[in-house]
Amino acid sequence: MVEPVINSPWATRTSGSRDRELKRQAVLDAAVRLFNEKGFQSTSLDDVAGALQVTKPTIYHYFASKDEILFECVRLGLEHIRRAVESASTGSSSGLERLKTLIHEYALVKTRNFGICVSRTTDDQLSSASRLHFRALKREINQLLQNVIVASVADGSVRPVDPRLTAFAVAGALNWIAHWYRPDGGMAPEAIADGMVEMLVSGLAPRA
Amino acid sequence: MVEPVINSPWATRTSGSRDRELKRQAVLDAAVRLFNEKGFQSTSLDDVAGALQVTKPTIYHYFASKDEILFECVRLGLEHIRRAVESASTGSSSGLERLKTLIHEYALVKTRNFGICVSRTTDDQLSSASRLHFRALKREINQLLQNVIVASVADGSVRPVDPRLTAFAVAGALNWIAHWYRPDGGMAPEAIADGMVEMLVSGLAPRA
DNA sequence: GTCGTTGGTTACTCATGGGTATAGAAAAGC
DNA sequence: GCTTTTCTATACCCATGAGTAACCAACGAC
């Protein structure tokens, strides 16, 4: 199971050997890449270590467990998503306009490694403690999204929809990107984001 | 890890003891329920056997491997989805009308065990052989969906959208149901199906 | 220099769970 | 009946991979 090395702080002997935070990040970068590529369960810590050209115990110098690594990956991804959603929570433009930027930014995150990892991570891959935390963070984001939808219905820029179901539909369409997007697949992230905005805003039916 | 027993053909001693197909189905029913409940990796074959009040070797009398069991579950689920999509492939009504039934039926399948299992199953959970088959079946359904969209654009009942991206958006919104739907969660499958049709057909923006 | 701290390796332990060898019970065939 | 086939359980094997013990190296401080 040969893994390509990517910007490993361990690659060169003479690189700054005392930079804990940099190395933690390098582990997460390698891990999230492998998790997305082969799946979490099919990725051993030996694989991650191999990609960085170190050995497993080295990784345990920076993380307590495989669970902590996965959780850090999804926490980062959820933070990116959260920023996308929060960017639309405030502002003076109409609710629909804010929703458009939200969808656009959310879609972009879902084409990047940490965003992808969030969609692909299922509850049973995390320890019970991390699982609770993971769910809470997701619920929080869902709530923020629902709030934006409610506000948009209130100001009349969005049809009177069920906020709960609509939030799930929007999140579903966007989260699914993580399951089909391929960087070399002919569709640029920007094009995907624009297309998603159009589809979710306008729907399938022709405008009257 | 106590598991409730559900209509096990093994539950009563005197039940017809020569009914291979019935027992195969009982294994799949128990397995899909547990897979959805605890996740595939976290469900051991001992768990499945326990739920049926038999032991592991009994299961190996009906299935060759854990992989075969999972694959049969997703194959069944995909067959249900396929039927929903194919029901809209032919017919005399407008493309949009056929898409509405498609979305409705698809959504319903996603609230049922085998449909849910499809969305929750990731590539790395299957053997490489099953994975290829799994992907092929999903691609086929996606192609059918795209065909319906193309036809709908052609007859003017759907806006001129990008069929590929639109198919992903629709499938995403629907597949995601499997990740949030709870049978006891206050939202009936029919209501979800209706809501999804409305959202995907009409979009967020008010109709002019 | 030498001493402690930090970062790293080699070489293990060990729980889990998929899968199996073997043998025994029950039904079907004759 | 007695044999054969189908079915099920007990008791096992064994690969995998997370996590650890123990030891070595390098660097900074003084």
CSV table of C-alpha atoms in Angstrom, one decimal, chain A residues 44-206:
chain,number,residue,atom,x,y,z
A,44,SER,CA,-5.2,2.2,8.9
A,45,LEU,CA,-3.0,4.5,10.9
A,46,ASP,CA,-0.1,2.7,9.3
A,47,ASP,CA,-1.4,4.0,6.0
A,48,VAL,CA,-1.5,7.6,7.3
A,49,ALA,CA,1.9,7.3,8.8
A,50,GLY,CA,3.2,5.8,5.6
A,51,ALA,CA,1.9,8.7,3.6
A,52,LEU,CA,3.9,11.0,5.8
A,53,GLN,CA,6.9,8.7,5.8
A,54,VAL,CA,6.9,8.2,9.5
A,55,THR,CA,5.7,5.3,11.7
A,56,LYS,CA,2.5,4.8,13.7
A,57,PRO,CA,3.8,5.7,17.1
A,58,THR,CA,4.9,9.1,15.8
A,59,ILE,CA,1.2,9.8,15.0
A,60,TYR,CA,0.4,9.0,18.6
A,61,HIS,CA,2.8,11.7,19.6
A,62,TYR,CA,0.3,14.2,18.2
A,63,PHE,CA,-3.1,12.5,18.6
A,64,ALA,CA,-4.5,10.3,21.3
A,65,SER,CA,-6.4,7.9,19.0
A,66,LYS,CA,-7.8,7.3,15.5
A,67,ASP,CA,-11.1,8.6,16.8
A,68,GLU,CA,-9.5,12.0,17.7
A,69,ILE,CA,-8.1,12.3,14.2
A,70,LEU,CA,-11.4,11.6,12.5
A,71,PHE,CA,-13.2,13.9,14.9
A,72,GLU,CA,-10.7,16.8,14.2
A,73,CYS,CA,-11.3,16.3,10.5
A,74,VAL,CA,-15.0,16.5,10.7
A,75,ARG,CA,-14.8,19.4,13.2
A,76,LEU,CA,-12.7,21.4,10.8
A,77,GLY,CA,-15.1,20.5,7.9
A,78,LEU,CA,-18.1,21.5,10.0
A,79,GLU,CA,-16.4,24.8,10.9
A,80,HIS,CA,-16.1,25.6,7.2
A,81,ILE,CA,-19.8,24.8,6.6
A,82,ARG,CA,-20.7,26.8,9.7
A,83,ARG,CA,-18.9,29.8,8.3
A,84,ALA,CA,-20.8,29.4,5.0
A,85,VAL,CA,-24.1,29.3,6.8
A,86,GLU,CA,-23.3,32.0,9.2
A,87,SER,CA,-22.3,34.4,6.4
A,88,ALA,CA,-25.9,34.4,5.5
A,89,SER,CA,-27.3,34.7,9.0
A,90,THR,CA,-26.8,38.5,9.0
A,91,GLY,CA,-26.8,41.1,6.4
A,92,SER,CA,-29.1,43.7,5.0
A,93,SER,CA,-30.0,42.0,1.7
A,94,SER,CA,-33.2,40.0,1.2
A,95,GLY,CA,-33.4,36.5,2.7
A,96,LEU,CA,-33.3,34.9,-0.7
A,97,GLU,CA,-30.2,36.7,-1.6
A,98,ARG,CA,-28.5,35.6,1.6
A,99,LEU,CA,-29.7,32.0,0.9
A,100,LYS,CA,-28.1,32.2,-2.5
A,101,THR,CA,-24.6,33.0,-1.1
A,102,LEU,CA,-25.1,30.4,1.6
A,103,ILE,CA,-25.8,27.7,-0.9
A,104,HIS,CA,-22.9,28.8,-3.1
A,105,GLU,CA,-20.4,28.8,-0.3
A,106,TYR,CA,-21.8,25.5,1.2
A,107,ALA,CA,-21.4,23.9,-2.2
A,108,LEU,CA,-17.8,25.0,-2.5
A,109,VAL,CA,-16.9,23.6,0.9
A,110,LYS,CA,-18.4,20.2,-0.2
A,111,THR,CA,-15.8,20.0,-3.0
A,112,ARG,CA,-13.0,20.3,-0.6
A,113,ASN,CA,-11.4,17.5,1.5
A,114,PHE,CA,-12.7,18.4,5.0
A,115,GLY,CA,-16.1,19.2,3.7
A,116,ILE,CA,-16.3,15.9,1.9
A,117,CYS,CA,-15.2,14.1,5.0
A,118,VAL,CA,-18.2,15.4,7.0
A,119,SER,CA,-20.7,13.9,4.5
A,120,ARG,CA,-18.9,10.6,4.3
A,121,THR,CA,-18.6,10.2,8.1
A,122,THR,CA,-21.3,8.1,9.7
A,123,ASP,CA,-22.2,7.9,13.3
A,124,ASP,CA,-20.9,4.5,13.9
A,125,GLN,CA,-17.4,5.5,12.9
A,126,LEU,CA,-17.0,7.7,15.9
A,127,SER,CA,-16.7,6.9,19.6
A,128,SER,CA,-19.8,7.6,21.6
A,129,ALA,CA,-18.4,10.8,23.0
A,130,SER,CA,-17.3,12.2,19.6
A,131,ARG,CA,-20.6,11.0,18.1
A,132,LEU,CA,-22.6,13.2,20.5
A,133,HIS,CA,-20.4,16.2,19.8
A,134,PHE,CA,-20.6,15.5,16.0
A,135,ARG,CA,-24.3,15.4,16.1
A,136,ALA,CA,-24.6,18.5,18.2
A,137,LEU,CA,-22.5,20.5,15.7
A,138,LYS,CA,-24.6,19.2,12.8
A,139,ARG,CA,-27.8,20.0,14.6
A,140,GLU,CA,-26.5,23.5,15.2
A,141,ILE,CA,-25.8,24.1,11.6
A,142,ASN,CA,-29.2,22.7,10.6
A,143,GLN,CA,-30.8,25.1,13.0
A,144,LEU,CA,-28.9,28.1,11.6
A,145,LEU,CA,-30.1,27.1,8.1
A,146,GLN,CA,-33.7,26.8,9.2
A,147,ASN,CA,-33.4,30.2,10.8
A,148,VAL,CA,-32.3,31.8,7.5
A,149,ILE,CA,-35.2,30.0,5.8
A,150,VAL,CA,-37.7,31.2,8.3
A,151,ALA,CA,-36.5,34.8,8.0
A,152,SER,CA,-36.6,34.5,4.2
A,153,VAL,CA,-40.2,33.4,4.3
A,154,ALA,CA,-41.0,36.2,6.7
A,155,ASP,CA,-39.6,38.9,4.4
A,156,GLY,CA,-41.4,37.4,1.4
A,157,SER,CA,-38.4,36.6,-0.6
A,158,VAL,CA,-39.0,32.8,-0.3
A,159,ARG,CA,-42.3,30.9,-0.8
A,160,PRO,CA,-44.1,29.9,2.4
A,161,VAL,CA,-42.3,26.5,2.7
A,162,ASP,CA,-41.9,24.1,5.6
A,163,PRO,CA,-38.5,25.2,7.0
A,164,ARG,CA,-37.6,21.9,8.4
A,165,LEU,CA,-38.2,19.9,5.3
A,166,THR,CA,-36.7,22.6,3.1
A,167,ALA,CA,-33.6,22.7,5.1
A,168,PHE,CA,-33.2,19.0,4.7
A,169,ALA,CA,-33.8,19.2,1.0
A,170,VAL,CA,-31.2,21.9,0.5
A,171,ALA,CA,-28.6,20.3,2.8
A,172,GLY,CA,-29.2,17.0,1.1
A,173,ALA,CA,-28.6,18.3,-2.4
A,174,LEU,CA,-25.4,20.0,-1.2
A,175,ASN,CA,-24.1,17.2,1.1
A,176,TRP,CA,-24.5,14.8,-1.8
A,177,ILE,CA,-21.9,16.7,-3.8
A,178,ALA,CA,-19.3,15.0,-1.5
A,179,HIS,CA,-20.4,11.6,-3.0
A,180,TRP,CA,-20.1,12.4,-6.7
A,181,TYR,CA,-17.7,15.2,-7.1
A,182,ARG,CA,-14.4,14.4,-8.7
A,183,PRO,CA,-11.7,17.1,-9.0
A,184,ASP,CA,-10.8,15.7,-12.4
A,185,GLY,CA,-14.4,15.2,-13.5
A,186,GLY,CA,-15.0,18.0,-15.9
A,187,MET,CA,-17.2,20.1,-13.5
A,188,ALA,CA,-15.5,22.9,-11.7
A,189,PRO,CA,-16.5,23.7,-8.1
A,190,GLU,CA,-17.7,27.2,-9.1
A,191,ALA,CA,-20.0,25.7,-11.8
A,192,ILE,CA,-21.4,23.2,-9.4
A,193,ALA,CA,-22.1,26.0,-6.8
A,194,ASP,CA,-23.8,28.2,-9.4
A,195,GLY,CA,-25.9,25.3,-10.7
A,196,MET,CA,-27.0,24.3,-7.2
A,197,VAL,CA,-28.1,27.8,-6.5
A,198,GLU,CA,-30.1,28.0,-9.7
A,199,MET,CA,-31.7,24.6,-9.2
A,200,LEU,CA,-32.7,25.1,-5.5
A,201,VAL,CA,-33.9,28.6,-6.0
A,202,SER,CA,-35.8,28.1,-9.3
A,203,GLY,CA,-36.9,24.5,-9.1
A,204,LEU,CA,-37.7,22.3,-12.1
A,205,ALA,CA,-40.9,23.9,-13.3
A,206,PRO,CA,-40.7,26.7,-15.8
